[in-house]
CSV table of C-alpha atoms in Angstrom, one decimal:
chain,number,residue,atom,x,y,z
A,22,MET,CA,133.8,85.2,73.0
A,23,ALA,CA,130.2,86.3,73.5
A,24,ALA,CA,128.1,84.0,75.7
A,25,SER,CA,125.4,82.2,73.8
A,26,ILE,CA,121.7,82.0,74.6
A,27,LEU,CA,119.2,79.5,73.2
A,28,ILE,CA,115.6,80.9,73.2
A,29,VAL,CA,113.1,78.0,73.2
A,30,GLU,CA,109.8,79.5,72.4
A,31,ASP,CA,106.9,78.7,70.1
A,32,SER,CA,105.8,82.2,69.5
A,33,ALA,CA,107.7,83.9,66.7
A,34,LEU,CA,106.7,87.3,68.0
A,35,VAL,CA,108.3,86.7,71.4
A,36,THR,CA,111.4,85.1,69.8
A,37,ASP,CA,111.9,88.1,67.5
A,38,ALA,CA,111.7,90.5,70.5
A,39,PHE,CA,114.2,88.4,72.5
A,40,THR,CA,116.5,88.1,69.5
A,41,VAL,CA,116.7,91.9,69.2
A,42,LEU,CA,117.1,92.2,73.0
A,43,PHE,CA,119.9,89.7,73.5
A,44,GLY,CA,121.6,90.6,70.2
A,45,GLU,CA,121.8,94.2,71.2
A,46,ALA,CA,123.0,93.2,74.7
A,47,GLY,CA,126.0,91.4,73.0
A,48,TYR,CA,125.0,87.8,73.2
A,49,THR,CA,125.1,85.2,70.4
A,50,VAL,CA,121.5,84.2,70.0
A,51,HIS,CA,120.0,80.8,68.8
A,52,SER,CA,116.3,80.0,68.8
A,53,ALA,CA,114.1,76.9,68.5
A,54,ARG,CA,110.3,76.4,68.4
A,55,THR,CA,109.9,72.8,69.4
A,56,VAL,CA,111.3,70.2,71.8
A,57,ALA,CA,112.9,68.4,68.9
A,58,ASP,CA,114.4,71.5,67.4
A,59,ALA,CA,115.7,72.8,70.8
A,60,THR,CA,117.2,69.4,71.6
A,61,ARG,CA,119.0,69.3,68.3
A,62,VAL,CA,120.4,72.9,68.6
A,63,GLY,CA,121.4,72.1,72.2
A,64,MET,CA,123.4,69.1,71.0
A,65,GLU,CA,125.0,70.8,68.1
A,66,LYS,CA,125.9,74.2,69.6
A,67,SER,CA,127.7,75.2,72.7
A,68,ILE,CA,124.9,76.9,74.7
A,69,ASP,CA,125.7,78.9,77.9
A,70,LEU,CA,122.1,79.8,78.9
A,71,MET,CA,118.7,78.5,77.8
A,72,LEU,CA,115.5,80.4,78.1
A,73,LEU,CA,112.7,77.9,78.2
A,74,ASP,CA,109.0,78.4,77.4
A,75,LEU,CA,107.1,75.6,79.1
A,76,SER,CA,104.4,74.8,76.6
A,77,LEU,CA,105.7,73.7,73.2
A,78,PRO,CA,103.9,72.1,70.3
A,79,ASP,CA,105.5,68.7,70.8
A,80,GLY,CA,106.0,68.6,74.6
A,81,THR,CA,107.1,70.7,77.5
A,82,GLY,CA,110.2,72.9,77.8
A,83,LEU,CA,111.4,70.6,80.6
A,84,ASP,CA,111.6,67.7,78.1
A,85,VAL,CA,114.4,69.7,76.4
A,86,LEU,CA,116.3,70.2,79.6
A,87,GLY,CA,115.9,66.5,80.5
A,88,ALA,CA,117.2,65.3,77.1
A,89,LEU,CA,120.2,67.7,77.2
A,90,ARG,CA,121.1,66.7,80.8
A,91,GLU,CA,120.9,63.1,79.9
A,92,SER,CA,123.4,63.6,77.1
A,93,GLY,CA,125.7,65.7,79.3
A,94,ARG,CA,124.9,68.8,77.1
A,95,ALA,CA,122.9,70.9,79.6
A,96,PRO,CA,123.7,74.6,79.4
A,97,ARG,CA,125.4,76.3,82.3
A,98,ALA,CA,122.0,77.8,83.3
A,99,THR,CA,118.4,77.4,82.3
A,100,VAL,CA,115.7,79.9,83.0
A,101,ALA,CA,112.0,78.8,82.6
A,102,MET,CA,109.5,81.4,81.5
A,103,THR,CA,105.9,80.9,82.4
A,104,GLY,CA,102.7,82.8,81.8
A,105,HIS,CA,101.4,82.5,85.3
A,106,ALA,CA,103.0,82.5,88.7
A,107,ASP,CA,102.0,79.1,90.0
A,108,PRO,CA,104.0,77.8,93.0
A,109,GLN,CA,103.6,74.2,91.9
A,110,VAL,CA,104.9,74.8,88.3
A,111,ARG,CA,107.7,76.9,89.8
A,112,GLN,CA,108.8,74.0,92.1
A,113,LYS,CA,108.6,71.5,89.2
A,114,CYS,CA,110.9,73.7,87.1
A,115,LEU,CA,113.4,74.1,90.0
A,116,ASP,CA,113.3,70.3,90.6
A,117,ALA,CA,114.0,69.7,86.9
A,118,GLY,CA,117.2,71.8,87.2
A,119,CYS,CA,116.1,75.3,86.2
A,120,ALA,CA,118.1,78.0,87.9
A,121,ASP,CA,115.1,80.3,88.0
A,122,VAL,CA,111.5,80.7,86.9
A,123,MET,CA,110.3,84.0,85.6
A,124,VAL,CA,106.8,85.2,84.8
A,125,LYS,CA,106.4,86.6,81.3
A,126,PRO,CA,106.7,89.4,80.4
A,127,VAL,CA,109.8,89.9,82.5
A,128,PRO,CA,110.9,93.5,82.6
A,129,ILE,CA,114.0,93.5,80.3
A,130,ARG,CA,116.3,95.1,82.9
A,131,ASP,CA,115.4,92.3,85.4
A,132,LEU,CA,115.9,89.7,82.7
A,133,LEU,CA,119.3,91.0,81.6
A,134,ARG,CA,120.5,91.4,85.1
A,135,GLN,CA,119.5,87.9,86.0
A,136,ILE,CA,121.2,86.4,82.9
A,137,GLU,CA,124.3,88.3,83.6
A,138,ARG,CA,124.3,87.0,87.2
A,139,LEU,CA,123.8,83.4,86.2
A,140,LEU,CA,126.6,83.6,83.6
A,141,ASP,CA,129.0,85.3,86.0
B,20,MET,CA,33.8,62.0,91.5
B,21,SER,CA,35.0,58.8,93.2
B,22,MET,CA,38.7,58.1,94.2
B,23,SER,CA,38.8,55.3,91.7
B,24,ASP,CA,37.8,57.7,88.8
B,25,GLY,CA,40.7,60.2,89.5
B,26,LEU,CA,43.5,57.9,90.6
B,27,ASP,CA,43.2,54.6,88.9
B,28,SER,CA,46.4,52.8,88.3
B,29,ALA,CA,46.7,53.6,84.6
B,30,ALA,CA,46.4,57.4,85.3
B,31,LEU,CA,48.9,57.1,88.1
B,32,ARG,CA,51.3,55.3,85.9
B,33,LYS,CA,50.9,58.0,83.2
B,34,ARG,CA,51.6,60.8,85.7
B,35,LEU,CA,54.6,59.0,87.0
B,36,ALA,CA,56.0,58.5,83.6
B,37,ALA,CA,55.4,62.2,82.8
B,38,LEU,CA,57.2,63.2,86.0
B,39,GLU,CA,60.1,60.9,85.2
B,40,ALA,CA,60.4,62.3,81.8
B,41,GLN,CA,60.4,65.8,83.2
B,42,GLY,CA,63.1,64.8,85.7
B,43,GLU,CA,65.2,63.3,82.9
B,44,GLU,CA,64.8,66.5,80.9
B,45,ALA,CA,65.9,68.6,83.9
B,46,ARG,CA,68.9,66.4,84.4
B,47,GLN,CA,69.9,66.8,80.8
B,48,THR,CA,69.5,70.5,81.0
B,49,ILE,CA,71.7,70.7,84.1
B,50,ASP,CA,74.4,68.5,82.4
B,51,GLU,CA,74.3,70.7,79.3
B,52,LEU,CA,74.6,73.9,81.4
B,53,LYS,CA,77.5,72.4,83.3
B,54,SER,CA,79.4,71.4,80.1
B,55,ARG,CA,78.7,74.8,78.6
B,56,ASP,CA,80.1,76.4,81.7
B,57,ALA,CA,83.2,74.2,81.6
B,58,LEU,CA,83.6,75.2,77.9
B,59,LYS,CA,83.3,78.9,78.8
B,60,THR,CA,85.9,78.5,81.5
B,61,GLN,CA,88.3,76.7,79.2
B,62,PHE,CA,87.7,79.4,76.5
B,63,LEU,CA,88.5,82.2,79.0
B,64,SER,CA,91.6,80.4,80.2
B,65,ASN,CA,92.9,79.8,76.6
B,66,ILE,CA,92.1,83.2,75.4
B,67,SER,CA,93.8,84.8,78.4
B,68,HIS,CA,96.9,82.8,77.7
B,69,ASP,CA,96.9,83.5,74.0
B,70,LEU,CA,96.4,87.3,74.6
B,71,ARG,CA,99.4,87.4,76.9
B,72,THR,CA,101.9,86.1,74.3
B,73,PRO,CA,101.7,88.9,71.6
B,74,LEU,CA,101.3,91.4,74.4
B,75,ALA,CA,104.5,90.2,76.0
B,76,ALA,CA,106.3,90.7,72.6
B,77,ILE,CA,104.9,94.2,72.3
B,78,ILE,CA,106.0,95.2,75.8
B,79,THR,CA,109.5,93.7,75.2
B,80,HIS,CA,110.0,95.6,71.9
B,81,ALA,CA,108.8,98.8,73.5
B,82,GLU,CA,111.1,98.3,76.5
B,83,ILE,CA,114.1,97.8,74.1
B,84,LEU,CA,113.2,101.1,72.5
B,85,ARG,CA,112.6,102.9,75.8
B,86,GLU,CA,116.0,101.7,77.2
B,87,GLY,CA,117.7,103.3,74.2
B,88,MET,CA,119.2,99.9,73.1
B,89,LEU,CA,118.4,100.8,69.5
B,90,GLY,CA,119.5,104.5,69.8
B,91,GLU,CA,118.8,107.4,72.1
B,92,LEU,CA,115.2,108.7,72.1
B,93,ASN,CA,114.3,112.3,72.6
B,94,PRO,CA,112.1,113.1,75.6
B,95,ARG,CA,108.9,113.1,73.5
B,96,GLN,CA,109.7,109.7,71.9
B,97,HIS,CA,110.6,108.4,75.3
B,98,GLY,CA,107.3,109.5,76.7
B,99,SER,CA,105.4,107.9,73.9
B,100,VAL,CA,107.2,104.6,74.1
B,101,SER,CA,106.7,104.6,77.9
B,102,GLY,CA,103.0,104.9,77.2
B,103,ILE,CA,103.1,101.7,75.2
B,104,VAL,CA,104.9,99.9,78.0
B,105,ASN,CA,102.5,101.1,80.7
B,106,GLY,CA,99.4,100.5,78.6
B,107,GLY,CA,100.6,97.0,77.8
B,108,GLN,CA,101.4,96.3,81.4
B,109,GLN,CA,97.9,97.4,82.4
B,110,LEU,CA,96.4,95.0,79.8
B,111,ILE,CA,98.6,92.2,81.2
B,112,ASP,CA,97.3,92.9,84.7
B,113,MET,CA,93.7,92.8,83.5
B,114,ILE,CA,94.3,89.5,81.7
B,115,ASP,CA,95.9,88.0,84.8
B,116,GLU,CA,92.9,89.1,86.8
B,117,ILE,CA,90.6,87.2,84.4
B,118,LEU,CA,92.9,84.2,84.6
B,119,THR,CA,92.9,84.3,88.4
B,120,TYR,CA,89.1,84.6,88.4
B,121,VAL,CA,88.6,81.7,86.0
B,122,ARG,CA,90.9,79.5,88.1
B,123,SER,CA,89.2,80.4,91.4
B,124,ALA,CA,85.7,80.1,89.9
B,125,SER,CA,86.5,76.6,88.7
B,126,ASP,CA,88.1,75.5,92.0
B,127,GLN,CA,91.5,75.2,90.4
B,128,VAL,CA,93.0,77.3,93.2
B,129,SER,CA,94.4,75.8,96.4
B,130,LEU,CA,96.0,77.5,99.4
B,131,VAL,CA,99.6,77.2,100.3
B,132,ARG,CA,99.5,78.3,103.9
B,133,THR,CA,102.6,79.6,105.7
B,134,GLU,CA,103.2,81.9,108.7
B,135,PHE,CA,104.0,85.4,107.8
B,136,SER,CA,103.7,89.0,108.9
B,137,ILE,CA,100.6,90.7,107.3
B,138,THR,CA,101.9,94.2,108.1
B,139,GLU,CA,104.9,93.4,105.9
B,140,VAL,CA,102.6,92.4,103.0
B,141,VAL,CA,100.5,95.6,103.5
B,142,ASP,CA,103.7,97.7,103.4
B,143,GLN,CA,104.7,95.9,100.2
B,144,VAL,CA,101.4,96.6,98.6
B,145,ARG,CA,101.6,100.3,99.7
B,146,LEU,CA,105.0,100.6,98.1
B,147,LEU,CA,103.8,99.0,94.8
B,148,ASN,CA,101.0,101.6,94.7
B,149,GLU,CA,103.2,104.6,95.6
B,150,ALA,CA,103.5,106.0,92.1
B,151,LEU,CA,99.7,105.7,91.5
B,152,SER,CA,98.7,107.3,94.8
B,153,ALA,CA,101.3,110.1,94.5
B,154,LYS,CA,99.7,111.0,91.2
B,155,LYS,CA,96.4,111.7,93.0
B,156,ARG,CA,98.2,113.1,96.1
B,157,LEU,CA,96.6,110.3,98.2
B,158,THR,CA,98.0,109.3,101.5
B,159,ILE,CA,98.0,105.5,102.3
B,160,GLU,CA,98.7,104.8,106.0
B,161,ARG,CA,98.9,101.7,108.0
B,162,LEU,CA,97.4,102.8,111.3
B,163,ASN,CA,98.5,99.9,113.6
B,164,GLY,CA,99.7,96.3,113.5
B,165,ASP,CA,103.3,96.4,114.7
B,166,ASP,CA,102.5,94.0,117.6
B,167,LEU,CA,100.5,91.5,115.6
B,168,PRO,CA,101.4,87.8,115.7
B,169,PRO,CA,101.9,86.1,112.3
B,170,VAL,CA,98.9,85.1,110.3
B,171,TYR,CA,98.6,81.5,109.0
B,172,ALA,CA,97.4,81.9,105.4
B,173,ASP,CA,98.4,81.9,101.8
B,174,ARG,CA,100.7,84.9,101.4
B,175,ASP,CA,100.3,85.5,97.7
B,176,LYS,CA,96.6,85.3,97.8
B,177,LEU,CA,96.2,87.7,100.7
B,178,LYS,CA,98.6,90.0,98.9
B,179,HIS,CA,96.2,89.8,95.9
B,180,VAL,CA,93.2,90.6,98.2
B,181,LEU,CA,95.0,93.6,99.7
B,182,GLY,CA,96.2,94.7,96.3
B,183,ASN,CA,92.7,94.6,94.9
B,184,LEU,CA,91.2,96.5,97.9
B,185,ILE,CA,93.9,99.2,98.0
B,186,GLY,CA,93.8,99.5,94.2
B,187,ASN,CA,90.1,100.0,94.3
B,188,ALA,CA,90.4,102.6,97.0
B,189,ILE,CA,93.0,104.5,94.9
B,190,LYS,CA,90.7,104.3,91.9
B,191,PHE,CA,87.6,105.6,93.7
B,192,THR,CA,89.1,108.3,95.9
B,193,GLY,CA,89.5,111.8,94.7
B,194,ASP,CA,92.7,113.9,94.6
B,195,GLY,CA,94.1,114.6,98.1
B,196,GLY,CA,92.1,111.9,99.8
B,197,ARG,CA,93.1,109.4,102.5
B,198,ILE,CA,93.3,105.6,102.5
B,199,TRP,CA,94.1,103.6,105.6
B,200,ILE,CA,94.7,100.0,106.7
B,201,LYS,CA,93.8,99.0,110.2
B,202,PHE,CA,93.8,95.7,112.1
B,203,ALA,CA,91.8,94.4,115.1
B,204,ARG,CA,91.9,91.0,116.8
B,205,ARG,CA,88.6,89.3,117.3
B,206,GLY,CA,87.0,85.9,117.8
B,207,VAL,CA,87.5,83.4,120.6
B,208,ASP,CA,91.0,84.0,122.1
B,209,GLY,CA,91.6,86.7,119.5
B,210,ASP,CA,92.4,84.0,117.0
B,211,GLU,CA,91.0,85.9,114.1
B,212,LEU,CA,92.3,89.0,112.5
B,213,LEU,CA,90.0,91.7,111.1
B,214,VAL,CA,91.6,93.8,108.4
B,215,GLU,CA,90.1,97.1,107.4
B,216,VAL,CA,90.9,99.0,104.2
B,217,GLY,CA,89.2,102.4,104.4
B,218,ASP,CA,89.1,105.5,102.1
B,219,THR,CA,87.6,108.9,101.9
B,220,GLY,CA,86.3,108.2,98.4
B,221,ARG,CA,83.0,108.5,96.7
B,222,GLY,CA,81.3,105.7,98.7
B,223,ILE,CA,78.9,103.0,97.8
B,224,ALA,CA,75.1,103.1,98.2
B,225,ARG,CA,73.7,100.5,100.6
B,226,ASP,CA,71.8,98.9,97.8
B,227,HIS,CA,75.1,98.1,96.1
B,228,TYR,CA,76.9,96.6,99.1
B,229,GLU,CA,76.4,93.1,97.6
B,230,LEU,CA,76.5,94.0,94.0
B,231,VAL,CA,80.1,95.2,94.1
B,232,PHE,CA,81.3,91.7,95.1
B,233,ARG,CA,79.6,90.1,92.1
B,234,GLU,CA,81.7,89.2,89.1
B,235,PHE,CA,81.6,91.5,86.1
B,236,ALA,CA,79.4,93.9,88.1
B,237,GLN,CA,80.3,97.6,88.3
B,238,VAL,CA,78.0,100.1,90.0
B,239,ASP,CA,78.3,102.3,86.9
B,240,SER,CA,78.5,100.0,83.9
B,241,SER,CA,77.8,102.7,81.2
B,242,PRO,CA,80.4,102.9,78.5
B,243,SER,CA,81.1,106.5,79.6
B,244,ARG,CA,81.9,105.5,83.2
B,245,PRO,CA,85.0,107.2,84.6
B,246,HIS,CA,86.6,104.0,85.9
B,247,HIS,CA,87.3,101.0,83.7
B,248,GLY,CA,88.5,97.5,84.7
B,249,THR,CA,87.5,93.9,84.5
B,250,GLY,CA,84.9,94.2,87.3
B,251,LEU,CA,86.5,91.2,88.8
B,252,GLY,CA,88.7,92.6,91.6
B,253,LEU,CA,86.2,92.3,94.4
B,254,ALA,CA,84.7,89.0,93.2
B,255,ILE,CA,88.3,87.6,93.3
B,256,ALA,CA,88.9,89.1,96.7
B,257,ARG,CA,85.8,87.4,98.0
B,258,LYS,CA,86.7,84.0,96.5
B,259,LEU,CA,90.2,84.2,98.0
B,260,VAL,CA,88.9,85.2,101.4
B,261,ASP,CA,86.3,82.5,101.2
B,262,LEU,CA,89.0,79.9,100.6
B,263,HIS,CA,90.6,81.0,103.9
B,264,ALA,CA,87.2,80.4,105.6
B,265,GLY,CA,87.1,84.2,106.2
B,266,ARG,CA,84.4,86.8,105.5
B,267,ILE,CA,84.6,90.0,103.4
B,268,TRP,CA,82.1,92.9,103.4
B,269,VAL,CA,81.8,96.6,103.0
B,270,GLU,CA,80.4,99.5,105.0
B,271,SER,CA,80.1,102.8,103.3
B,272,GLU,CA,78.4,106.2,103.0
B,273,LEU,CA,77.9,107.9,99.7
B,274,GLY,CA,80.2,110.9,99.3
B,275,LYS,CA,82.1,110.1,102.5
B,276,GLY,CA,84.0,107.0,101.8
B,277,SER,CA,84.0,103.2,102.2
B,278,ARG,CA,85.5,100.7,104.6
B,279,PHE,CA,86.1,97.2,103.3
B,280,PHE,CA,86.7,94.5,106.0
B,281,PHE,CA,87.9,90.9,105.8
B,282,THR,CA,88.8,88.3,108.3
B,283,VAL,CA,91.7,85.9,108.3
B,284,PRO,CA,92.8,83.3,110.8
B,285,LEU,CA,95.8,84.0,113.1
B,286,ASN,CA,98.0,81.2,114.3
B,287,PRO,CA,96.8,79.4,117.3
B,288,PRO,CA,98.4,81.1,120.4
B,289,ARG,CA,101.6,79.4,121.5
B,290,ASP,CA,102.7,78.6,125.0
């Protein structure tokens, strides 16, 4: 069965682009725009990897990861996506349990390679 | 006129009140300017962030096409789509430069100092600029530095400074020119490193030595100028060097080339 990816991102434009990308790369794709949505999807579906935008309308992406971990529903790997390479933000994400932090826009080859590696 | 005519207590009180009122007015003006400046900084920061998001989507879509994920492209289509990716990436770089400037100008930037090899960073920056310099048949050489001790500084920020200086040198040096990076130890006990980024480019007139480090300043600011950019590269370089308590300056000759210098602390010598 194809691995599943949850895109947590409040910009529909970015979500559309990732949906095409991961769909074409053979993954099952889910998406959510808010902390509440993402937590619900994470509880209901079996998610292998979560791509997490940090600033969401109702909180931060790390809130989603926290809620899912608390319920024992955390994905196998979570990658945080930030707009700016800030060492403090990076550390905060790693401390919260993210496997990696990538600066948007990530070149798609790098992104696909990293996801493949994390799901291996 | 007697003293008592000119400086009776009522007149003094009046002058004092007027001075106080002026002082209060000046304080209000300063407060207002400060709050407008903070608003401007916030605006620049927000707009930089908001510009990045749709741009990231554009670049991702174009990359999907370029990689042939939606079907093979012919060479002309591939070239055109690559143009979208490269143009988008250039815009992202400019937005990042504005964001870095805004952060450093509003003191939101702090240093994370570690020990590292500066020659390694220089070599990385050279590598990153290889494609760009090859296009103009420029040579970028590191002339020395293999025996230098590690510097004690913020690696990412010095990489940014070197990237801006070398990027500028590439921009303003004509085809077939030379760019070099050179080091010298100076200061008491040689505890300071002087880094030189030189080029055989068009040079800068002495009157403009200071202007080039000013934000948004470009020596040629006409719309038809041959080189476009944010005009922030050297202003950011100066801010980042200042944060390290270093100095940055330029020596140049029109038509012959420029040499940019900056200083950075080396680790205290060990026993």
